[in-house]
Amino acid sequence: KVDVLRFYVHEKQLALHHPSAYGLEDIEPYLEPIPMQRSDRLVERNIWEKMWRGWLNTARKYLNDADWFMKADIDTFLVVDNVK
């Protein structure tokens, strides 16, 4: 059972590509904007910073709320029975 599901999104990219512009209002409660220090140029992407800040945010907000945490990407394949 998943109690908390969050998608960390670069706050500037979220402002540029808000879910409501694509008819995806249902995912808004799950989005958490992450402030980034580095350039927001798409060619630089800065995935490491977003990942690090996402884990930092997770620790600050949810550390005592779950037994474990998981990072997954859009191309992650997960067999839930193996996660016990």
Short mmCIF file of C-alpha atoms in Angstrom, two decimals:
data_model
loop_
_atom_site.label_atom_id
_atom_site.label_comp_id
_atom_site.label_asym_id
_atom_site.label_seq_id
_atom_site.Cartn_x
_atom_site.Cartn_y
_atom_site.Cartn_z
CA LYS A 1 0.00 0.00 0.00
CA VAL A 2 1.30 3.45 -0.90
CA ASP A 3 0.48 6.01 1.75
CA VAL A 4 2.28 8.99 0.23
CA LEU A 5 3.11 9.48 -3.41
CA ARG A 6 5.07 12.54 -4.46
CA PHE A 7 6.54 13.73 -7.74
CA TYR A 8 9.35 16.25 -7.36
CA VAL A 9 9.37 18.81 -10.14
CA HIS A 10 11.71 21.70 -10.86
CA GLU A 11 9.64 24.68 -9.70
CA LYS A 12 10.41 26.78 -12.79
CA GLN A 13 9.51 23.91 -15.13
CA LEU A 14 6.28 23.36 -13.22
CA ALA A 15 5.39 27.03 -13.72
CA LEU A 16 6.11 26.71 -17.44
CA HIS A 17 4.30 23.40 -17.93
CA HIS A 18 1.53 23.35 -15.36
CA PRO A 19 -0.56 20.15 -15.41
CA SER A 20 -3.79 22.07 -15.87
CA ALA A 21 -2.55 23.21 -19.29
CA TYR A 22 -2.58 19.53 -20.33
CA GLY A 23 -5.80 18.49 -18.63
CA LEU A 24 -3.90 16.75 -15.80
CA GLU A 25 -5.38 18.52 -12.79
CA ASP A 26 -5.71 15.17 -10.96
CA ILE A 27 -1.95 14.92 -10.39
CA GLU A 28 -1.57 18.37 -8.82
CA PRO A 29 -1.89 17.14 -5.21
CA TYR A 30 1.07 14.81 -5.79
CA LEU A 31 3.45 17.42 -7.21
CA GLU A 32 6.04 19.07 -5.01
CA PRO A 33 8.02 21.90 -6.58
CA ILE A 34 11.73 21.77 -5.86
CA PRO A 35 13.67 25.06 -5.85
CA MET A 36 16.88 24.67 -7.82
CA GLN A 37 20.06 26.71 -7.47
CA ARG A 38 21.64 25.85 -10.81
CA SER A 39 20.70 26.97 -14.28
CA ASP A 40 17.29 25.89 -15.52
CA ARG A 41 18.42 25.63 -19.13
CA LEU A 42 16.98 22.41 -20.54
CA VAL A 43 20.32 21.40 -22.07
CA GLU A 44 21.84 21.31 -18.55
CA ARG A 45 18.91 19.51 -16.86
CA ASN A 46 20.71 19.19 -13.48
CA ILE A 47 19.14 15.87 -12.61
CA TRP A 48 21.58 15.30 -9.74
CA GLU A 49 20.53 18.51 -7.99
CA LYS A 50 16.83 17.71 -8.36
CA MET A 51 17.38 14.20 -7.02
CA TRP A 52 19.46 15.45 -4.07
CA ARG A 53 16.95 18.18 -3.20
CA GLY A 54 14.11 15.67 -3.56
CA TRP A 55 15.72 13.33 -1.02
CA LEU A 56 16.44 16.26 1.28
CA ASN A 57 12.81 17.35 1.05
CA THR A 58 11.65 13.78 1.69
CA ALA A 59 13.80 13.54 4.81
CA ARG A 60 12.58 16.87 6.14
CA LYS A 61 8.88 16.26 5.52
CA TYR A 62 8.30 12.49 5.62
CA LEU A 63 11.18 10.77 7.46
CA ASN A 64 9.00 9.58 10.33
CA ASP A 65 5.98 8.75 8.16
CA ALA A 66 7.19 5.66 6.33
CA ASP A 67 9.26 2.53 6.76
CA TRP A 68 11.01 3.02 3.43
CA PHE A 69 11.24 5.36 0.45
CA MET A 70 11.79 4.76 -3.22
CA LYS A 71 12.96 6.83 -6.14
CA ALA A 72 11.47 5.85 -9.47
CA ASP A 73 11.63 7.34 -12.92
CA ILE A 74 9.21 7.09 -15.80
CA ASP A 75 11.15 4.12 -17.15
CA THR A 76 11.31 2.25 -13.82
CA PHE A 77 9.81 -1.23 -13.80
CA LEU A 78 8.76 -2.39 -10.35
CA VAL A 79 7.50 -5.79 -9.24
CA VAL A 80 5.66 -4.83 -6.06
CA ASP A 81 5.75 -8.40 -4.68
CA ASN A 82 9.56 -8.11 -4.57
CA VAL A 83 9.43 -4.98 -2.39
CA LYS A 84 8.85 -6.34 1.07
#
